[in-house]
Amino acid sequence: IIGDPMISIVIPNKDHAVDLKRCITSILEKSTYENYEIVIVENGSETKEIFDYYTSLKEYDNIRVVTYEKPEGQNGFNYSAVNNFGVKQTKGDYILLLNNDTEVITVNWMEELLMYAQREDVGAAGAKQVFIISPDTAITARAGRTWAIWEGSAMHRMFLL
């Protein structure tokens, strides 16, 4: 790794307090890279539980919650617009897009992504994703957008740095 660049982790969220808490807790507890910020992009949540969780995050200097306001005339959900808004709020040298239902399982995950992202011949770096279906069944997916069926609904996860 060249230098000590700041990594900005952008996490869109709407409600999903349990998922987001698991995600944030895993980043805080397992990450060994220290120069990072987390920007949570609030996108129309309605539950008291998530706003209470946002309040609890104010104790962290490297975590901010920003609110995405859907532009007048925009119909439906625009995932790209939410992420782009979040990226505009960052301070880092590198951007890491992370879904709120992601759990970090490898301590040096940011270093590994950064190592590849700093190469001149690399434009984006992605992580291998593993979906645990049961104790003896897992699906390994490639980096980028991935779909899996989990308890009857489709989920996607995307890592970029």
mmCIF file of N, CA, C and O in Angstrom, residues 19 55 59 73 78-79 88 94 100 128 143-144 146 149 155 158-159:
data_model
loop_
_atom_site.group_PDB
_atom_site.id
_atom_site.type_symbol
_atom_site.label_atom_id
_atom_site.label_comp_id
_atom_site.label_asym_id
_atom_site.label_seq_id
_atom_site.Cartn_x
_atom_site.Cartn_y
_atom_site.Cartn_z
ATOM 1 N N ASP A 19 -29.757 -4.920 9.860
ATOM 2 C CA ASP A 19 -28.723 -5.159 8.846
ATOM 3 C C ASP A 19 -27.613 -4.122 8.945
ATOM 4 O O ASP A 19 -26.429 -4.455 8.909
ATOM 5 N N THR A 55 -28.672 8.097 15.760
ATOM 6 C CA THR A 55 -28.284 8.934 16.898
ATOM 7 C C THR A 55 -27.132 8.302 17.675
ATOM 8 O O THR A 55 -26.190 8.988 18.074
ATOM 9 N N GLU A 59 -21.408 9.189 18.263
ATOM 10 C CA GLU A 59 -20.207 9.087 19.095
ATOM 11 C C GLU A 59 -18.945 8.808 18.272
ATOM 12 O O GLU A 59 -17.838 8.970 18.777
ATOM 13 N N GLY A 73 -39.949 15.006 -9.476
ATOM 14 C CA GLY A 73 -40.118 14.395 -10.788
ATOM 15 C C GLY A 73 -39.468 13.022 -10.927
ATOM 16 O O GLY A 73 -39.719 12.312 -11.883
ATOM 17 N N ASN A 78 -33.892 5.087 -7.250
ATOM 18 C CA ASN A 78 -32.743 5.187 -8.140
ATOM 19 C C ASN A 78 -31.477 4.930 -7.320
ATOM 20 O O ASN A 78 -30.910 5.839 -6.711
ATOM 21 N N TYR A 79 -31.032 3.679 -7.304
ATOM 22 C CA TYR A 79 -29.878 3.256 -6.508
ATOM 23 C C TYR A 79 -28.628 4.036 -6.884
ATOM 24 O O TYR A 79 -27.857 4.440 -6.014
ATOM 25 N N LYS A 88 -20.585 12.197 -3.280
ATOM 26 C CA LYS A 88 -20.330 13.648 -3.255
ATOM 27 C C LYS A 88 -20.095 14.165 -1.837
ATOM 28 O O LYS A 88 -19.507 15.222 -1.657
ATOM 29 N N TYR A 94 -10.242 7.228 -1.871
ATOM 30 C CA TYR A 94 -10.815 6.058 -2.535
ATOM 31 C C TYR A 94 -12.249 5.880 -2.054
ATOM 32 O O TYR A 94 -12.555 6.146 -0.890
ATOM 33 N N ASN A 100 -25.862 -2.287 2.831
ATOM 34 C CA ASN A 100 -26.119 -2.312 4.270
ATOM 35 C C ASN A 100 -26.285 -3.726 4.828
ATOM 36 O O ASN A 100 -26.258 -3.922 6.038
ATOM 37 N N LYS A 128 -14.473 -10.998 -3.332
ATOM 38 C CA LYS A 128 -15.256 -12.223 -3.502
ATOM 39 C C LYS A 128 -16.345 -12.212 -2.442
ATOM 40 O O LYS A 128 -16.108 -11.883 -1.283
ATOM 41 N N ALA A 143 -16.982 -10.600 -8.002
ATOM 42 C CA ALA A 143 -17.132 -9.185 -7.635
ATOM 43 C C ALA A 143 -18.136 -8.519 -8.560
ATOM 44 O O ALA A 143 -18.370 -8.950 -9.678
ATOM 45 N N GLY A 144 -18.703 -7.441 -8.098
ATOM 46 C CA GLY A 144 -19.701 -6.741 -8.883
ATOM 47 C C GLY A 144 -21.079 -7.055 -8.342
ATOM 48 O O GLY A 144 -21.231 -7.524 -7.224
ATOM 49 N N THR A 146 -24.313 -9.041 -7.644
ATOM 50 C CA THR A 146 -24.595 -10.464 -7.511
ATOM 51 C C THR A 146 -25.991 -10.637 -6.945
ATOM 52 O O THR A 146 -26.395 -9.894 -6.063
ATOM 53 N N ILE A 149 -30.951 -15.787 -3.779
ATOM 54 C CA ILE A 149 -32.254 -15.898 -3.145
ATOM 55 C C ILE A 149 -32.025 -16.184 -1.665
ATOM 56 O O ILE A 149 -31.311 -17.102 -1.300
ATOM 57 N N MET A 155 -31.552 -10.606 -3.102
ATOM 58 C CA MET A 155 -30.642 -9.663 -2.468
ATOM 59 C C MET A 155 -29.493 -9.377 -3.425
ATOM 60 O O MET A 155 -29.129 -10.209 -4.232
ATOM 61 N N MET A 158 -22.684 -5.310 -3.582
ATOM 62 C CA MET A 158 -21.723 -4.772 -4.529
ATOM 63 C C MET A 158 -20.582 -4.140 -3.758
ATOM 64 O O MET A 158 -20.793 -3.348 -2.863
ATOM 65 N N PHE A 159 -19.368 -4.512 -4.110
ATOM 66 C CA PHE A 159 -18.178 -3.927 -3.483
ATOM 67 C C PHE A 159 -17.374 -3.262 -4.585
ATOM 68 O O PHE A 159 -17.052 -3.881 -5.568
#
